[in-house]
Amino acid sequence: MAQLELQGLRRTYAGINAVDGVSLHLAAGSLVALLGPSGCGKSTTLRMIAGLEQPDAGRILVAGQDVTHLPPWSRRMGVVFQSYALFPHMTVEANVGFGLRMQGVGTSERLRRSRAALDLVGLSDHAGKKPRQLSGGQQQRVALARALAIEPTLLLLDEPLSALDAKLRDELRVEMRILQRRLGATAVFVTHDQAEALAMADQVAVMERGRIAQLGTPEDVFERPATAFVATFVGRSARLPGTAHGTTTRCGPGSHGSTLHTATPHHGPVTLFIRPHRIRLLAPGAPALDGFPNVLDGTIASIDYTGATVELVLDTPAGRVPIDLPADDPAWRTLTPGAPARAGWEPSHTMAFPA
């Protein structure tokens, strides 16, 4: 039995379907990320699960029980918001115990569970402080402890890291994932950050215009996107328009165009997607390598050193081609913007979608 099951959820505002028939099964102990751009319906879906909004159609089941019309306080779900939503006049311990007090939990048991939750997030030494005395990362951990203290059936996380700086966001992302796995908590995580979704989730539900465009493992949605939207939104890609005839596609203008190959046949106008880490940098005019029959010649437009990798952009008649190389690859060190270069990749790494 699924720990969480959504059956055809729909929510309409002013005649527009913000959530349009979302169905989802989430196993106990797993984490699913709802990923998508602003306005795609991911936060509305989470709010309906929490009981903060009522669906216009569909059902929400938790461990087989229909909770669609239960009030939020009867669902025993822990919610962590982007804004933390801590009470500034309360101590950290009182903030963590607030949900337990609303449930009528006695003082001694409330203190025990509050302190246990603070221990889990490493903040037991800050129990007597006020939120203003804590850093942003510590405040977010207090919000997480408050959600865990009620021993929730589900943990709901609504962009909880987006207000933090990049380094702290990366650190807390790791901590939250380790904690979620250690507790065996079942969680739904809303984010517009693809890196967070890919790093944290067991499954990623990519949402577009109120619907789930693809549901799969992080590897599935990155390496095998189901639609052009998913390929565009999840990860960087070279995007080359062309006309397909079977497993060959003609890209670029007239005599300057190139014939590129795909593993599966297509017909008519298409857009080819190639992930930058799948592309090899070849010497100008070098013959195609075995297994790399797709080649494009162009000039280097930019070279960006990012630490572990170097991100190149090659301008070609067919379009711009990003190339990611390991920083210790010596091939990029002799290049400068404007220098000629050649890119090559395998047909199996060429994704094609109808234009």
C-alpha positions as semicolon CSV with decimal commas, in nm:
position;residue;x (nm);y (nm);z (nm)
1;M;0,000;0,000;0,000
2;A;0,130;0,346;-0,089
3;Q;0,201;0,576;0,207
4;L;0,064;0,866;-0,001
5;E;-0,166;0,836;-0,299
6;L;-0,301;1,125;-0,504
7;Q;-0,589;1,040;-0,734
8;G;-0,669;1,291;-1,007
9;L;-0,621;1,607;-0,798
10;R;-0,755;1,921;-0,959
11;R;-0,759;2,282;-0,836
12;T;-0,903;2,567;-1,042
13;Y;-0,864;2,942;-1,000
14;A;-1,073;3,180;-1,214
15;G;-1,137;2,905;-1,467
16;I;-0,767;2,808;-1,496
17;N;-0,650;2,465;-1,380
18;A;-0,358;2,533;-1,146
19;V;-0,343;2,159;-1,080
20;D;-0,491;1,945;-1,354
21;G;-0,546;1,578;-1,272
22;V;-0,231;1,499;-1,071
23;S;-0,196;1,134;-0,966
24;L;0,096;1,000;-0,763
25;H;0,193;0,699;-0,551
26;L;0,461;0,745;-0,285
27;A;0,606;0,447;-0,099
28;A;0,673;0,461;0,275
29;G;1,015;0,604;0,360
30;S;1,072;0,759;0,018
31;L;1,114;1,120;-0,087
32;V;0,953;1,259;-0,401
33;A;1,046;1,603;-0,538
34;L;0,783;1,811;-0,714
35;L;1,001;2,005;-0,959
36;G;0,899;2,276;-1,199
37;P;0,895;2,648;-1,279
38;S;0,689;2,904;-1,091
39;G;0,318;2,861;-1,154
40;C;0,335;2,494;-1,255
41;G;0,118;2,380;-0,962
42;K;0,375;2,217;-0,736
43;S;0,310;2,430;-0,423
44;T;-0,066;2,411;-0,475
45;T;-0,037;2,033;-0,487
46;L;0,159;2,035;-0,160
47;R;-0,095;2,266;0,007
48;M;-0,377;2,031;-0,090
49;I;-0,188;1,737;0,060
50;A;-0,143;1,940;0,381
51;G;-0,511;2,038;0,391
52;L;-0,437;2,409;0,350
53;E;-0,638;2,408;0,026
54;Q;-0,928;2,191;-0,085
55;P;-0,917;2,020;-0,425
56;D;-1,202;2,077;-0,668
57;A;-1,174;1,711;-0,770
58;G;-0,974;1,403;-0,677
59;R;-0,872;1,227;-0,356
60;I;-0,579;1,220;-0,113
61;L;-0,509;0,893;0,065
62;V;-0,254;0,838;0,343
63;A;-0,183;0,473;0,426
64;G;-0,511;0,389;0,256
65;Q;-0,720;0,641;0,456
66;D;-0,903;0,913;0,264
67;V;-0,796;1,244;0,420
68;T;-0,920;1,469;0,140
69;H;-1,166;1,658;0,357
70;L;-0,993;1,634;0,693
71;P;-0,872;1,965;0,844
72;P;-0,495;2,019;0,853
73;W;-0,465;1,956;1,229
74;S;-0,622;1,610;1,189
75;R;-0,374;1,491;0,924
76;R;-0,056;1,473;1,139
77;M;0,161;1,612;0,863
78;G;0,473;1,814;0,933
79;V;0,512;2,115;0,705
80;V;0,833;2,317;0,657
81;F;0,787;2,643;0,466
82;Q;1,035;2,859;0,279
83;S;0,971;3,144;0,525
84;Y;1,037;2,928;0,837
85;A;0,719;3,075;1,002
86;L;0,873;3,082;1,350
87;F;0,715;3,282;1,632
88;P;0,965;3,558;1,719
89;H;0,845;3,597;2,081
90;M;0,887;3,225;2,161
91;T;1,203;3,037;2,246
92;V;1,336;2,774;2,010
93;E;1,201;2,501;2,238
94;A;0,856;2,662;2,252
95;N;0,850;2,696;1,874
96;V;0,931;2,328;1,832
97;G;0,665;2,228;2,083
98;F;0,392;2,451;1,941
99;G;0,234;2,184;1,723
100;L;0,236;1,939;2,014
101;R;0,062;2,197;2,235
102;M;-0,207;2,241;1,970
103;Q;-0,256;1,863;1,975
104;G;-0,310;1,871;2,349
105;V;0,011;1,688;2,438
106;G;0,098;1,723;2,809
107;T;0,384;1,944;2,927
108;S;0,634;1,671;3,021
109;E;0,578;1,473;2,701
110;R;0,588;1,792;2,497
111;L;0,926;1,887;2,646
112;R;1,063;1,537;2,589
113;R;0,962;1,530;2,222
114;S;1,073;1,889;2,159
115;R;1,417;1,821;2,303
116;A;1,445;1,495;2,107
117;A;1,362;1,681;1,784
118;L;1,620;1,951;1,862
119;D;1,877;1,679;1,926
120;L;1,802;1,534;1,582
121;V;1,882;1,862;1,409
122;G;2,180;1,944;1,630
123;L;2,028;2,244;1,810
124;S;1,976;2,118;2,167
125;D;2,219;2,385;2,295
126;H;2,000;2,662;2,148
127;A;1,668;2,561;2,308
128;G;1,640;2,878;2,519
129;K;1,724;3,126;2,243
130;K;1,482;3,334;2,035
131;P;1,475;3,292;1,655
132;R;1,642;3,631;1,600
133;Q;1,951;3,500;1,781
134;L;1,996;3,221;1,523
135;S;2,139;3,216;1,173
136;G;1,916;3,147;0,874
137;G;2,033;2,787;0,858
138;Q;1,965;2,735;1,228
139;Q;1,616;2,885;1,193
140;Q;1,543;2,644;0,911
141;R;1,653;2,355;1,132
142;V;1,417;2,476;1,405
143;A;1,132;2,469;1,151
144;L;1,234;2,115;1,055
145;A;1,249;2,009;1,422
146;R;0,899;2,150;1,479
147;A;0,770;1,944;1,187
148;L;0,941;1,628;1,317
149;A;0,828;1,672;1,678
150;I;0,466;1,581;1,600
151;E;0,591;1,248;1,459
152;P;0,419;1,315;1,126
153;T;0,276;1,058;0,889
154;L;0,421;1,274;0,610
155;L;0,688;1,542;0,598
156;L;0,602;1,821;0,352
157;L;0,880;2,059;0,249
158;D;0,785;2,370;0,049
159;E;1,107;2,515;-0,098
160;P;1,265;2,512;0,251
161;L;1,617;2,598;0,132
162;S;1,556;2,867;-0,129
163;A;1,605;3,159;0,114
164;L;1,954;3,041;0,214
165;D;2,289;3,123;0,054
166;A;2,434;2,867;-0,187
167;K;2,693;2,709;0,046
168;L;2,451;2,673;0,337
169;R;2,183;2,540;0,103
170;D;2,417;2,264;-0,014
171;E;2,511;2,173;0,345
172;L;2,152;2,162;0,470
173;R;2,042;1,965;0,165
174;V;2,281;1,688;0,262
175;E;2,183;1,705;0,631
176;M;1,810;1,691;0,556
177;R;1,849;1,393;0,325
178;I;2,059;1,200;0,579
179;L;1,806;1,279;0,854
180;Q;1,508;1,180;0,638
181;R;1,668;0,845;0,555
182;R;1,773;0,778;0,914
183;L;1,419;0,843;1,042
184;G;1,256;0,653;0,756
185;A;1,026;0,953;0,707
186;T;0,806;0,976;0,397
187;A;0,851;1,318;0,240
188;V;0,727;1,542;-0,041
189;F;0,973;1,815;-0,138
190;V;0,873;2,112;-0,355
191;T;1,151;2,293;-0,541
192;H;1,228;2,480;-0,862
193;D;1,598;2,394;-0,821
194;Q;1,687;2,094;-1,036
195;A;2,011;2,027;-0,845
196;E;1,816;1,992;-0,519
197;A;1,562;1,761;-0,680
198;L;1,822;1,537;-0,844
199;A;2,040;1,520;-0,531
200;M;1,767;1,458;-0,272
201;A;1,483;1,266;-0,430
202;D;1,414;0,897;-0,480
203;Q;1,168;1,006;-0,750
204;V;1,124;1,336;-0,931
205;A;0,786;1,453;-1,059
206;V;0,852;1,724;-1,319
207;M;0,543;1,945;-1,341
208;E;0,430;2,157;-1,634
209;R;0,109;2,364;-1,641
210;G;-0,055;2,176;-1,357
211;R;0,032;1,827;-1,478
212;I;0,311;1,578;-1,418
213;A;0,514;1,576;-1,740
214;Q;0,736;1,294;-1,615
215;L;0,775;1,088;-1,298
216;G;1,093;0,886;-1,254
217;T;1,423;0,847;-1,078
218;P;1,666;1,140;-1,096
219;E;1,865;0,948;-1,355
220;D;1,553;0,882;-1,563
221;V;1,444;1,244;-1,587
222;F;1,797;1,367;-1,658
223;E;1,923;1,102;-1,899
224;R;1,591;0,992;-2,051
225;P;1,354;1,292;-2,049
226;A;1,006;1,210;-2,175
227;T;0,936;1,547;-2,340
228;A;1,121;1,847;-2,479
229;F;1,001;2,047;-2,177
230;V;1,164;1,803;-1,935
231;A;1,485;1,797;-2,141
232;T;1,492;2,178;-2,136
233;F;1,402;2,230;-1,770
234;V;1,615;1,955;-1,615
235;G;1,981;2,019;-1,691
236;R;2,171;2,205;-1,962
237;S;2,171;2,084;-2,321
238;A;2,276;2,172;-2,670
239;R;1,950;2,236;-2,858
240;L;1,979;2,204;-3,232
241;P;1,678;2,245;-3,465
242;G;1,670;2,034;-3,778
243;T;1,474;1,808;-4,012
244;A;1,481;1,433;-3,947
245;H;1,469;1,151;-4,202
246;G;1,488;0,827;-4,010
247;T;1,799;0,821;-3,792
248;T;1,963;1,117;-3,967
249;T;1,884;1,484;-3,905
250;R;1,998;1,778;-4,114
251;C;2,087;2,078;-3,895
252;G;2,210;2,421;-3,998
253;P;2,167;2,636;-4,309
254;G;2,212;2,503;-4,664
255;S;2,558;2,390;-4,764
256;H;2,687;2,483;-4,416
257;G;2,452;2,236;-4,251
258;S;2,556;1,910;-4,087
259;T;2,410;1,561;-4,088
260;L;2,370;1,427;-3,735
261;H;2,263;1,081;-3,624
262;T;2,020;0,954;-3,362
263;A;1,969;0,605;-3,223
264;T;1,594;0,605;-3,300
265;P;1,418;0,719;-3,619
266;H;1,217;1,041;-3,646
267;H;1,055;1,228;-3,933
268;G;0,998;1,597;-3,992
269;P;1,101;1,903;-3,791
270;V;1,273;1,811;-3,464
271;T;1,490;1,960;-3,193
272;L;1,797;1,760;-3,093
273;F;1,913;1,770;-2,730
274;I;2,264;1,665;-2,623
275;R;2,388;1,690;-2,263
276;P;2,717;1,885;-2,236
277;H;2,899;1,611;-2,044
278;R;2,832;1,368;-2,332
279;I;3,016;1,585;-2,586
280;R;3,386;1,540;-2,661
281;L;3,617;1,822;-2,766
282;L;3,811;1,728;-3,081
283;A;4,090;1,904;-3,266
284;P;3,977;2,120;-3,561
285;G;3,941;1,903;-3,872
286;A;4,009;1,584;-3,675
287;P;3,831;1,275;-3,812
288;A;3,528;1,149;-3,626
289;L;3,626;0,904;-3,356
290;D;3,488;0,550;-3,353
291;G;3,145;0,572;-3,193
292;F;3,141;0,953;-3,231
293;P;3,006;1,007;-3,586
294;N;2,826;1,328;-3,488
295;V;3,068;1,617;-3,538
296;L;3,022;1,994;-3,557
297;D;3,288;2,253;-3,635
298;G;3,280;2,600;-3,489
299;T;3,463;2,858;-3,281
300;I;3,496;2,883;-2,906
301;A;3,254;3,149;-2,776
302;S;3,336;3,126;-2,403
303;I;3,543;2,934;-2,148
304;D;3,422;2,931;-1,786
305;Y;3,624;2,764;-1,513
306;T;3,383;2,651;-1,236
307;G;3,615;2,447;-1,015
308;A;3,554;2,079;-1,084
309;T;3,456;2,140;-1,445
310;V;3,523;2,381;-1,731
311;E;3,217;2,493;-1,930
312;L;3,287;2,572;-2,295
313;V;3,047;2,708;-2,554
314;L;3,111;2,629;-2,922
315;D;2,939;2,844;-3,184
316;T;2,850;2,635;-3,491
317;P;2,630;2,693;-3,798
318;A;2,381;2,446;-3,645
319;G;2,362;2,632;-3,314
320;R;2,546;2,680;-2,987
321;V;2,694;2,369;-2,830
322;P;2,788;2,369;-2,458
323;I;3,067;2,127;-2,362
324;D;3,155;2,028;-2,004
325;L;3,509;1,905;-1,946
326;P;3,681;1,791;-1,625
327;A;3,902;2,072;-1,500
328;D;4,204;1,840;-1,514
329;D;4,151;1,772;-1,886
330;P;4,439;1,954;-2,059
331;A;4,239;1,995;-2,384
332;W;4,083;2,325;-2,279
333;R;4,402;2,495;-2,161
334;T;4,528;2,579;-2,509
335;L;4,195;2,727;-2,621
336;T;4,093;3,092;-2,628
337;P;3,764;3,257;-2,732
338;G;3,751;3,270;-3,111
339;A;3,969;2,962;-3,160
340;P;3,842;2,691;-3,397
341;A;3,732;2,360;-3,242
342;R;3,530;2,051;-3,321
343;A;3,267;1,875;-3,105
344;G;3,180;1,506;-3,128
345;W;2,932;1,272;-2,958
346;E;2,755;0,937;-2,990
347;P;2,417;0,891;-3,164
348;S;2,285;0,718;-2,849
349;H;2,330;1,044;-2,660
350;T;2,127;1,246;-2,913
351;M;1,769;1,297;-2,795
352;A;1,516;1,412;-3,054
353;F;1,170;1,560;-2,995
354;P;0,919;1,690;-3,251
355;A;0,961;2,063;-3,300
